Coordinates of C-alpha atoms in Angstrom, one line a residue:
Chain A
M1 CA 7.5 -9.7 -4.3
A2 CA 11.0 -11.0 -4.3
D3 CA 14.4 -9.4 -4.8
A4 CA 15.7 -9.8 -8.3
D5 CA 19.1 -11.2 -7.1
D6 CA 17.8 -13.3 -4.4
P7 CA 14.3 -14.8 -4.6
R8 CA 14.4 -15.5 -0.9
R9 CA 14.5 -11.8 -0.1
G10 CA 11.5 -9.6 0.1
Y11 CA 11.9 -6.1 -1.6
H12 CA 11.9 -4.4 1.7
D13 CA 14.9 -6.4 2.9
I14 CA 17.7 -4.3 1.8
G15 CA 20.4 -4.7 4.4
G16 CA 23.7 -5.2 2.8
K17 CA 22.8 -3.7 -0.5
D18 CA 24.2 -0.5 -1.8
Y19 CA 21.9 2.4 -2.4
G20 CA 24.6 5.0 -2.7
P21 CA 25.6 8.1 -0.7
I22 CA 23.6 9.2 2.3
D23 CA 22.0 12.7 2.0
P24 CA 22.3 14.1 5.5
E25 CA 19.6 16.8 5.0
V26 CA 16.7 16.7 7.5
T27 CA 13.3 17.9 6.4
E28 CA 10.4 18.9 8.8
M29 CA 7.2 16.8 8.7
K30 CA 4.5 18.2 6.5
P31 CA 1.1 18.9 8.2
W32 CA -0.6 16.0 6.4
E33 CA 2.2 13.7 7.4
R34 CA 1.7 14.6 11.0
Q35 CA -2.1 14.0 10.6
S36 CA -1.6 10.7 9.0
T37 CA 0.8 9.6 11.8
A38 CA -1.7 10.8 14.4
I39 CA -4.7 9.0 12.8
S40 CA -2.5 5.8 12.6
N41 CA -1.4 6.0 16.2
A42 CA -5.0 6.6 17.3
L43 CA -6.3 3.6 15.5
G44 CA -3.3 1.4 16.2
A45 CA -1.6 -0.3 19.1
A46 CA -1.3 2.9 21.2
G47 CA -5.0 3.7 20.7
R48 CA -8.1 1.7 19.6
H49 CA -6.0 -1.4 18.8
I50 CA -7.7 -1.8 15.4
Y51 CA -4.4 -3.0 14.3
V52 CA -0.8 -3.6 15.5
T53 CA 2.5 -2.6 14.2
D54 CA 3.2 -6.0 12.7
E55 CA 0.2 -5.7 10.6
S56 CA 1.2 -2.4 9.1
R57 CA 4.7 -3.9 8.3
R58 CA 3.0 -6.8 6.7
A59 CA 1.0 -4.3 4.6
R60 CA 4.3 -2.6 3.5
E61 CA 5.7 -6.0 2.4
Q62 CA 2.4 -6.8 0.5
M63 CA 1.9 -3.6 -1.4
G64 CA 4.2 -4.8 -4.2
E65 CA 7.7 -3.6 -5.1
P66 CA 6.7 -0.9 -7.7
L67 CA 4.4 0.9 -5.2
Y68 CA 6.9 0.4 -2.4
S69 CA 9.7 1.9 -4.3
D70 CA 7.6 4.7 -5.7
L71 CA 6.2 6.0 -2.4
D72 CA 8.1 8.0 0.2
Y73 CA 8.1 7.1 3.9
Y74 CA 4.8 8.8 4.9
E75 CA 3.1 7.8 1.7
R76 CA 4.0 4.2 2.4
S77 CA 2.6 4.3 6.0
T78 CA -0.6 5.9 4.7
E79 CA -1.0 3.2 2.0
S80 CA -0.5 0.5 4.6
M81 CA -2.9 2.0 7.0
K82 CA -5.5 2.2 4.2
M83 CA -4.8 -1.4 3.1
I84 CA -5.4 -2.6 6.7
L85 CA -8.5 -0.5 7.4
V86 CA -10.0 -1.7 4.0
E87 CA -9.3 -5.3 4.9
K88 CA -10.8 -5.0 8.3
G89 CA -14.0 -3.5 6.7
L90 CA -13.9 0.0 8.0
F91 CA -14.5 1.4 4.6
T92 CA -14.2 0.2 1.0
D93 CA -11.7 1.3 -1.6
E94 CA -14.6 2.9 -3.6
E95 CA -15.9 4.8 -0.6
L96 CA -12.4 6.1 0.0
E97 CA -11.7 7.1 -3.6
A98 CA -15.2 8.8 -3.7
R99 CA -14.3 10.8 -0.7
M100 CA -10.9 11.7 -1.9
N101 CA -12.5 13.0 -5.0
E102 CA -15.0 15.1 -2.9
I103 CA -12.2 16.5 -0.8
A104 CA -10.1 17.4 -3.9
K105 CA -13.1 19.3 -5.2
R106 CA -13.7 21.1 -1.9
M107 CA -10.0 22.0 -1.7
A108 CA -10.1 23.3 -5.3
E109 CA -13.1 25.5 -4.5
A110 CA -11.4 26.9 -1.5
R111 CA -8.4 27.8 -3.6
E112 CA -10.5 29.9 -6.0
Chain B
M1 CA 11.8 7.7 -7.7
A2 CA 14.2 5.2 -6.2
D3 CA 14.4 6.7 -2.7
E4 CA 12.6 8.8 -0.2
R5 CA 14.9 11.7 -0.7
G6 CA 14.4 14.5 -3.1
T7 CA 10.7 14.8 -2.9
H8 CA 10.4 17.5 -0.3
D9 CA 9.6 21.1 -0.8
H10 CA 11.5 23.5 1.3
D11 CA 10.3 26.7 -0.1
H12 CA 7.0 27.1 1.7
D13 CA 6.3 27.8 5.3
H14 CA 3.5 25.8 7.0
N15 CA 1.4 27.1 9.7
H16 CA 1.8 24.5 12.2
D17 CA -0.9 25.6 14.5
H18 CA -3.7 24.5 12.2
D19 CA -2.9 20.8 13.0
H20 CA -4.6 21.2 16.4
D21 CA -7.8 22.6 14.8
L22 CA -10.3 19.8 14.1
T23 CA -11.9 21.8 11.4
F24 CA -8.3 21.6 9.9
Q25 CA -8.1 22.8 6.3
P26 CA -5.0 22.3 4.4
N27 CA -2.8 25.3 3.5
I28 CA -4.4 26.4 0.3
E29 CA -1.3 28.2 -0.9
D30 CA 0.3 24.9 -1.2
G31 CA -1.4 24.2 -4.5
E32 CA -2.9 20.9 -5.4
P33 CA -2.8 18.2 -2.8
G34 CA -1.0 14.9 -3.6
R35 CA -2.8 11.6 -3.6
Y36 CA -1.7 10.6 -0.1
E37 CA -2.5 13.9 1.4
L38 CA -6.1 13.5 0.1
M39 CA -6.1 9.9 1.3
T40 CA -5.2 11.0 4.8
Y41 CA -8.1 13.6 5.0
A42 CA -10.5 11.1 3.5
I43 CA -9.5 8.3 6.0
R44 CA -9.9 10.8 8.8
E45 CA -13.4 11.8 7.7
L46 CA -14.6 8.2 7.2
V47 CA -13.3 6.7 10.4
M48 CA -14.7 9.7 12.4
E49 CA -18.1 9.5 10.6
K50 CA -18.3 5.8 11.4
G51 CA -17.4 6.2 15.0
H52 CA -14.0 4.5 14.9
L53 CA -12.3 7.7 16.2
T54 CA -13.7 10.5 18.4
P55 CA -12.5 14.1 18.0
E56 CA -10.9 13.8 21.5
E57 CA -8.9 10.8 20.6
L58 CA -7.6 12.3 17.3
R59 CA -6.7 15.6 19.2
A60 CA -4.9 13.6 21.8
A61 CA -2.9 11.7 19.1
Q62 CA -2.2 14.9 17.2
E63 CA -0.8 16.5 20.3
K64 CA 1.4 13.3 21.0
V65 CA 2.9 13.6 17.5
E66 CA 3.6 17.4 18.1
S67 CA 5.3 16.6 21.4
L68 CA 7.5 14.0 19.6
Q69 CA 9.0 16.8 17.7
K70 CA 10.8 17.8 21.0
S71 CA 12.9 14.9 22.1
D72 CA 13.5 14.0 25.7
G73 CA 16.5 11.8 24.8
A74 CA 19.3 14.3 25.8
K75 CA 17.9 14.8 29.3
I76 CA 17.7 11.0 29.8
I77 CA 21.3 10.6 28.7
A78 CA 22.5 13.4 31.0
K79 CA 20.8 11.7 33.8
A80 CA 22.3 8.4 32.8
W81 CA 25.8 10.2 32.8
T82 CA 25.4 11.6 36.3
D83 CA 23.5 8.9 37.9
P84 CA 25.3 5.4 37.5
E85 CA 22.4 3.4 39.1
F86 CA 19.9 4.9 36.7
K87 CA 22.3 4.1 33.8
Q88 CA 22.5 0.5 35.1
R89 CA 18.7 0.3 35.1
L90 CA 18.4 1.6 31.6
L91 CA 21.0 -1.0 30.3
E92 CA 19.1 -3.7 32.2
D93 CA 15.5 -2.9 31.3
G94 CA 15.1 0.2 29.1
N95 CA 11.2 0.3 29.2
A96 CA 11.2 0.1 33.0
A97 CA 13.9 2.7 33.5
L98 CA 12.2 5.1 31.0
A99 CA 9.0 4.7 32.8
E100 CA 10.7 6.0 36.0
V101 CA 11.3 9.3 34.2
G102 CA 7.7 9.4 32.7
V103 CA 8.5 8.2 29.3
D104 CA 6.3 5.4 27.9
A105 CA 8.4 3.6 25.4
G106 CA 5.4 1.7 24.2
A107 CA 4.9 -2.1 23.6
A108 CA 8.3 -2.6 21.8
K109 CA 11.2 -3.6 23.9
M110 CA 13.7 -0.8 24.3
T111 CA 17.3 -2.0 24.5
V112 CA 19.8 0.5 25.6
V113 CA 23.4 0.1 24.7
E114 CA 26.4 2.0 25.9
N115 CA 29.3 3.5 23.9
T116 CA 32.7 2.8 25.6
D117 CA 36.2 3.5 24.9
D118 CA 36.2 0.2 23.0
V119 CA 32.8 0.0 21.5
Q120 CA 30.8 2.3 19.2
N121 CA 27.1 1.3 18.8
V122 CA 25.0 2.2 15.8
V123 CA 21.3 1.8 15.3
V124 CA 19.5 1.0 12.0
C125 CA 16.3 -0.6 10.8
T126 CA 17.2 -2.3 7.5
L127 CA 13.5 -3.6 7.0
C128 CA 11.7 -0.3 7.4
S129 CA 12.6 2.5 9.8
C130 CA 11.8 1.4 13.3
Y131 CA 13.1 3.9 15.6
P132 CA 12.8 4.8 19.4
R133 CA 10.2 7.5 18.7
A134 CA 9.2 7.8 22.4
V135 CA 12.7 9.0 23.1
L136 CA 14.0 10.5 19.9
G137 CA 10.8 11.7 18.1
M138 CA 10.3 10.9 14.5
P139 CA 13.2 9.4 12.5
P140 CA 15.2 11.9 10.4
D141 CA 15.1 11.5 6.5
W142 CA 18.6 9.8 6.4
Y143 CA 17.6 7.2 8.9
R144 CA 14.6 6.2 6.6
S145 CA 16.7 6.4 3.5
K146 CA 17.4 3.1 1.6
S147 CA 21.1 4.4 1.5
Y148 CA 21.5 4.3 5.2
R149 CA 19.4 1.2 5.7
S150 CA 21.2 -0.8 3.2
R151 CA 24.9 0.3 3.7
V152 CA 25.3 0.8 7.5
V153 CA 25.2 -3.0 8.2
I154 CA 28.1 -3.8 5.7
E155 CA 30.2 -0.7 5.8
P156 CA 29.5 1.0 9.1
R157 CA 33.0 2.7 9.3
K158 CA 32.6 4.2 5.9
V159 CA 29.1 5.4 6.8
L160 CA 30.1 6.8 10.0
S161 CA 32.9 8.7 8.3
E162 CA 30.3 10.2 5.9
F163 CA 28.7 11.6 9.1
G164 CA 32.1 13.0 10.1
T165 CA 32.6 10.3 12.8
D166 CA 35.9 8.5 12.4
V167 CA 36.2 5.4 14.4
P168 CA 39.7 4.1 15.3
D169 CA 40.6 0.7 13.8
D170 CA 41.1 -0.9 17.2
M171 CA 37.6 0.1 18.3
T172 CA 34.7 -2.3 17.7
V173 CA 31.7 -1.1 15.8
R174 CA 28.4 -2.8 16.7
V175 CA 25.4 -2.2 14.4
H176 CA 21.9 -3.0 15.9
D177 CA 19.2 -3.8 13.4
S178 CA 15.8 -2.8 14.9
L179 CA 12.4 -4.5 14.5
A180 CA 8.8 -3.6 15.0
D181 CA 9.2 -5.3 18.4
L182 CA 12.7 -4.2 19.4
R183 CA 14.1 -0.7 19.4
Y184 CA 17.6 0.6 20.4
L185 CA 18.8 3.7 22.1
V186 CA 22.5 4.5 22.4
I187 CA 24.1 6.1 25.5
P188 CA 27.0 8.0 24.0
R189 CA 30.4 8.3 25.6
R190 CA 30.6 11.1 28.0
P191 CA 33.4 13.3 26.6
E192 CA 36.4 14.4 28.7
G193 CA 36.3 17.9 30.0
T194 CA 32.7 17.6 31.2
E195 CA 33.6 16.8 34.9
G196 CA 31.4 18.5 37.3
W197 CA 28.8 19.8 34.5
S198 CA 25.2 19.9 35.6
E199 CA 22.6 17.6 33.8
E200 CA 21.4 20.7 31.9
Q201 CA 24.9 21.5 30.5
L202 CA 25.4 17.9 29.7
A203 CA 22.0 17.6 27.8
A204 CA 23.0 20.4 25.7
I205 CA 25.8 18.4 24.1
V206 CA 23.6 15.3 23.4
T207 CA 22.2 15.4 20.0
R208 CA 19.9 13.0 18.2
D209 CA 22.6 11.6 16.0
T210 CA 24.8 10.8 19.1
M211 CA 21.8 8.7 20.5
V212 CA 21.6 6.9 17.1
G213 CA 25.4 6.3 17.2
V214 CA 26.3 8.0 14.0
A215 CA 28.0 10.8 16.0
N216 CA 29.7 11.4 19.3
P217 CA 29.2 14.3 21.6
S218 CA 32.0 16.9 21.8
V219 CA 32.7 19.8 24.1
S220 CA 34.3 22.0 21.6

């Protein structure tokens, strides 16, 4: 969980480090990224209050460094939302994986 | 990958309208969906089937995300430039002043800071990517990047110069680190040569980057 140089730091706590030059290019949100943001907003503090912003931040700090570093911004927020919804018992990991497989199949069929 | 950048495809054109359709089907020309794209669709189906979200709620949330693509920030800054009392209210209580102009800044405290001849304010979120979305929309890629998050707090002048913004040595640079409960919005310096301009003309020179503080408006 901790930073390699300073065990008191979480891996998300990167202020003052040096991750190199800033790429100024700005990309548009992908449709699924907007979907994920909308679902999260509708379930979160601005909607059903199933969770609040601090919980989704806590999930980001709990997912582990390898996953945190591997995921991009919207992947991270989707992973955090999933972690919280599973914790709160809205669905199980197994249910979700099964549904993802089902949707992948449906989409593959639609592509044929 | 070590950073958020470099993972985006630019060569396909999405049909943005299909987001409003609740029978939404992903763009099949995009090829195989990624894990998190599939997860998003699966979460949506499960929470709706189990009654945690109605189609109406999802539609409203989708429209809100779409509307965030168009920022109101420039109009608010133009009003602040032409109405000193409004500017004062913004600086004193950002959430209340934004509510006056119909912007719900949400539960987080909105702190508005003003660039002056002596001070350049810059906003970051080192811990994640907290951003005044209600006013500026979704944060741009660079704001979310580890490069910006890590560096702007220790070498702000260098980072600003990479954005083409050179800050004189005798000017103070103040970097504000946002939190889940605290957001920042910068009122840029109104440039010389804009005396007598209408709010509409002024709004046209206020860009997103100037309200994050990495750039300054110019009339040229």
